[in-house]
Amino acid sequence: MAIKRGIVLMNLGSPDSTSVKDVRRYLNEFLMDGKVIDVPYLLRLLLVKGIIVPFRAPKSAEAYATIWTKEGSPLVVLTEQLQQQLQQHVEEPVEIAMRYGNPNPATAFDNLMKRQPGLEEVIAVPLYPHYAMASYETAVDYAIDIHKKNKYPFKLSFIKPFFDEADYIKAMAENIRPYLDETYDHILFSYHGIPERHLKKTDPTHSHCMMVNDCCDVASPAHSKCYRHQCFVTTKLVTDALHIPKEKFSISFQSRLGKGWLTPFTDIRLEEMPKEGIKKLLILCPAFISDCLETLEEIEERGKESFMKAGGESYKMIPCLNTNPLWVETLDKWVKEINTGNREMIL
């Protein structure tokens, strides 16, 4: 007899509106997460609520206002659209949950129990291709905490990071391919930045990440949780699939919040590239499945302004996978593999 399952697509989250009040509430929840700003609680409290959020909330509210749609936050709307597209392919009820903001996992779990009486297992799909303490790990821990706290009767399992999964790579490559018909000098893979210390904290060997020369190229069990290595792997697999020569692409890291973050920095590279003869740029953000503030405002708007002001001639951001049909097919395939026992899960 088939197990009664439900699916939850987990994404980062968004403020409920562009009001400073809602943005402040969202930023407080996001930045008070000890896996995002990993300093002692009292220091984090002082930094976040005393310094960062009071200054950042009004500016972030303005930034959100430039990308907000009549339906609401692009990230939430796109995740809902992905849910609807996937639901057309699978029998299991599909809900969405956000790590920060609404809807939270409890809402998703409760909805699944209403839609699927006798629910036995929930499969959560964190929409983060790469493992990072501040993204995949915190989303998983948050869902587990809510599951335990509310004493839900079903088992909770998670799909692993899929940075090197063949179907994901194919979807990424085909999402990029149409843009290669345009004349371009270079493709920049801009990944979300994290502090280098996070790599050391998540290193299961405690002796490899950022401690061995060319650590991302030297085989190690650390790579199972190494964000930087996984970003490199995704880039190589995608560019190999598209036959893009090495001199035509590079990697950078965006959204830095301070010193000691992964380099090179996207904002700096965008100012440097025109001076290096790169005048026509394609840019994409593979750390994100759904377009959001960090892609639409930071990269598509401000990034373009910086690049063109520095002497660039053309600049095009390639959208995230969003509801790309191949990506929906990939999720559909993974759900069917779960049902047949052919997909390894994290319990």
Short mmCIF file of C-alpha atoms in Angstrom, two decimals, residues 43-243:
data_model
loop_
_atom_site.label_atom_id
_atom_site.label_comp_id
_atom_site.label_asym_id
_atom_site.label_seq_id
_atom_site.Cartn_x
_atom_site.Cartn_y
_atom_site.Cartn_z
CA LEU A 43 26.12 40.74 20.49
CA ARG A 44 23.79 39.66 17.65
CA LEU A 45 20.89 41.38 19.40
CA LEU A 46 22.89 44.61 19.65
CA LEU A 47 24.10 44.46 16.06
CA VAL A 48 20.77 43.52 14.49
CA LYS A 49 18.23 45.49 16.49
CA GLY A 50 20.47 48.32 17.56
CA ILE A 51 22.50 49.01 14.42
CA ILE A 52 21.72 47.02 11.25
CA VAL A 53 17.92 46.90 11.07
CA PRO A 54 17.16 50.51 12.09
CA PHE A 55 19.37 51.77 9.26
CA ARG A 56 18.69 49.01 6.74
CA ALA A 57 14.90 48.62 6.99
CA PRO A 58 13.97 51.91 5.25
CA LYS A 59 16.50 51.31 2.46
CA SER A 60 15.39 47.69 2.02
CA ALA A 61 11.75 48.82 1.91
CA GLU A 62 12.63 51.16 -0.95
CA ALA A 63 14.47 48.37 -2.74
CA TYR A 64 11.56 45.94 -2.37
CA ALA A 65 9.21 48.60 -3.73
CA THR A 66 11.14 48.63 -7.03
CA ILE A 67 10.51 44.91 -7.67
CA TRP A 68 7.14 44.34 -5.94
CA THR A 69 4.33 43.11 -8.19
CA LYS A 70 0.58 43.57 -7.90
CA GLU A 71 0.43 39.94 -6.70
CA GLY A 72 3.08 40.60 -4.04
CA SER A 73 6.69 39.56 -3.42
CA PRO A 74 8.29 38.05 -6.56
CA LEU A 75 9.93 35.27 -4.53
CA VAL A 76 6.67 34.22 -2.86
CA VAL A 77 4.63 34.57 -6.07
CA LEU A 78 7.16 32.54 -8.10
CA THR A 79 7.28 29.83 -5.41
CA GLU A 80 3.47 29.65 -5.47
CA GLN A 81 3.56 29.34 -9.25
CA LEU A 82 6.12 26.54 -8.97
CA GLN A 83 3.84 24.80 -6.45
CA GLN A 84 0.90 25.08 -8.86
CA GLN A 85 2.93 23.79 -11.79
CA LEU A 86 4.27 20.83 -9.81
CA GLN A 87 0.81 20.03 -8.45
CA GLN A 88 -0.38 19.45 -12.02
CA HIS A 89 2.19 16.65 -12.34
CA VAL A 90 2.00 14.83 -8.99
CA GLU A 91 -0.78 13.22 -6.97
CA GLU A 92 0.72 14.20 -3.60
CA PRO A 93 -0.53 17.52 -2.18
CA VAL A 94 2.10 20.26 -2.55
CA GLU A 95 2.44 23.23 -0.18
CA ILE A 96 5.05 25.97 0.23
CA ALA A 97 6.88 27.24 3.32
CA MET A 98 9.35 30.02 3.97
CA ARG A 99 12.30 30.00 6.33
CA TYR A 100 11.50 33.60 7.28
CA GLY A 101 8.12 35.26 7.05
CA ASN A 102 4.93 33.65 5.76
CA PRO A 103 3.78 30.97 5.22
CA ASN A 104 5.88 29.11 7.79
CA PRO A 105 6.33 25.31 7.90
CA ALA A 106 3.56 24.88 10.51
CA THR A 107 1.06 26.37 8.07
CA ALA A 108 2.31 24.07 5.30
CA PHE A 109 2.19 20.98 7.56
CA ASP A 110 -1.32 21.80 8.79
CA ASN A 111 -2.56 22.31 5.22
CA LEU A 112 -1.06 19.00 4.13
CA MET A 113 -2.78 17.16 6.98
CA LYS A 114 -6.11 18.67 5.93
CA ARG A 115 -5.55 17.77 2.30
CA GLN A 116 -4.17 14.29 2.97
CA PRO A 117 -5.97 12.52 5.87
CA GLY A 118 -3.71 9.92 7.46
CA LEU A 119 -0.58 11.71 6.23
CA GLU A 120 2.46 9.50 6.95
CA GLU A 121 5.43 11.41 5.53
CA VAL A 122 6.26 14.93 4.39
CA ILE A 123 9.07 15.45 1.90
CA ALA A 124 10.58 18.92 2.20
CA VAL A 125 12.45 20.32 -0.79
CA PRO A 126 14.70 23.21 0.31
CA LEU A 127 15.02 25.30 -2.86
CA TYR A 128 18.75 25.76 -2.34
CA PRO A 129 20.97 23.85 -4.79
CA HIS A 130 24.05 24.23 -2.56
CA TYR A 131 24.69 23.44 1.10
CA ALA A 132 25.29 26.43 3.32
CA MET A 133 24.79 27.01 7.02
CA ALA A 134 22.82 30.20 6.31
CA SER A 135 20.48 28.66 3.72
CA TYR A 136 19.96 24.89 3.40
CA GLU A 137 21.03 24.02 6.95
CA THR A 138 18.93 26.64 8.72
CA ALA A 139 15.87 25.79 6.60
CA VAL A 140 16.16 22.10 7.51
CA ASP A 141 16.75 22.79 11.21
CA TYR A 142 13.80 25.20 11.33
CA ALA A 143 11.43 22.68 9.77
CA ILE A 144 12.65 19.94 12.13
CA ASP A 145 12.19 22.19 15.18
CA ILE A 146 8.59 22.99 14.20
CA HIS A 147 7.90 19.34 13.44
CA LYS A 148 9.12 18.29 16.89
CA LYS A 149 7.57 21.20 18.79
CA ASN A 150 4.11 20.60 17.35
CA LYS A 151 4.46 16.80 17.65
CA TYR A 152 3.22 16.10 14.15
CA PRO A 153 2.44 12.39 13.61
CA PHE A 154 4.11 12.11 10.19
CA LYS A 155 7.77 11.49 9.35
CA LEU A 156 9.71 14.45 7.95
CA SER A 157 12.37 13.92 5.28
CA PHE A 158 14.43 16.24 3.08
CA ILE A 159 15.85 16.18 -0.43
CA LYS A 160 19.61 16.68 -0.39
CA PRO A 161 21.35 19.66 -2.03
CA PHE A 162 21.21 19.04 -5.78
CA PHE A 163 24.11 21.18 -7.05
CA ASP A 164 25.45 18.35 -9.24
CA GLU A 165 22.25 16.45 -10.08
CA ALA A 166 22.12 15.71 -13.82
CA ASP A 167 18.51 16.83 -14.28
CA TYR A 168 19.09 20.08 -12.39
CA ILE A 169 22.20 20.79 -14.48
CA LYS A 170 20.26 20.10 -17.67
CA ALA A 171 17.50 22.48 -16.60
CA MET A 172 20.07 25.15 -15.76
CA ALA A 173 21.88 24.72 -19.07
CA GLU A 174 18.70 24.87 -21.12
CA ASN A 175 17.57 27.95 -19.18
CA ILE A 176 20.80 29.67 -20.21
CA ARG A 177 21.06 28.37 -23.80
CA PRO A 178 18.69 30.87 -25.51
CA TYR A 179 20.80 33.79 -24.25
CA LEU A 180 23.93 32.40 -25.88
CA ASP A 181 22.51 33.41 -29.26
CA GLU A 182 23.24 36.99 -28.27
CA THR A 183 26.64 38.55 -28.78
CA TYR A 184 28.46 38.52 -25.46
CA ASP A 185 32.00 38.83 -24.19
CA HIS A 186 31.62 37.01 -20.90
CA ILE A 187 29.21 35.16 -18.59
CA LEU A 188 29.41 35.89 -14.87
CA PHE A 189 28.06 33.29 -12.43
CA SER A 190 27.19 35.40 -9.41
CA TYR A 191 26.55 33.26 -6.32
CA HIS A 192 25.28 34.54 -3.00
CA GLY A 193 28.21 35.28 -0.71
CA ILE A 194 28.81 33.82 2.75
CA PRO A 195 31.54 34.45 5.36
CA GLU A 196 34.56 32.21 4.90
CA ARG A 197 34.23 31.13 8.54
CA HIS A 198 30.93 29.42 7.66
CA LEU A 199 32.87 27.04 5.42
CA LYS A 200 35.07 26.06 8.35
CA LYS A 201 32.09 25.65 10.67
CA THR A 202 30.26 23.27 8.34
CA ASP A 203 33.40 21.28 7.41
CA PRO A 204 32.76 17.81 8.92
CA THR A 205 36.51 17.08 8.92
CA HIS A 206 37.40 20.37 10.69
CA SER A 207 40.68 20.29 8.79
CA HIS A 208 40.02 20.94 5.10
CA CYS A 209 37.97 23.99 4.07
CA MET A 210 40.12 27.13 3.80
CA MET A 211 42.95 25.16 5.45
CA VAL A 212 44.32 23.12 2.52
CA ASN A 213 45.84 24.70 -0.59
CA ASP A 214 43.28 24.65 -3.42
CA CYS A 215 40.90 23.02 -0.94
CA CYS A 216 37.95 23.01 -3.34
CA ASP A 217 39.95 20.98 -5.87
CA VAL A 218 41.36 18.42 -3.41
CA ALA A 219 38.96 15.51 -2.83
CA SER A 220 37.55 15.50 0.70
CA PRO A 221 34.41 14.48 2.66
CA ALA A 222 34.23 18.21 3.47
CA HIS A 223 32.82 18.84 0.01
CA SER A 224 29.46 17.34 1.02
CA LYS A 225 28.84 20.55 2.99
CA CYS A 226 31.17 23.00 1.26
CA TYR A 227 29.22 25.79 -0.38
CA ARG A 228 32.21 27.16 -2.30
CA HIS A 229 33.17 23.78 -3.76
CA GLN A 230 29.58 23.09 -4.76
CA CYS A 231 29.32 26.46 -6.53
CA PHE A 232 32.44 25.59 -8.51
CA VAL A 233 30.99 22.17 -9.43
CA THR A 234 27.68 23.61 -10.63
CA THR A 235 29.51 26.16 -12.78
CA LYS A 236 31.78 23.53 -14.34
CA LEU A 237 28.94 21.12 -15.11
CA VAL A 238 26.74 23.82 -16.63
CA THR A 239 29.52 25.36 -18.74
CA ASP A 240 30.65 21.91 -19.89
CA ALA A 241 27.08 21.09 -20.93
CA LEU A 242 26.94 24.32 -22.95
CA HIS A 243 30.51 24.01 -24.29
#
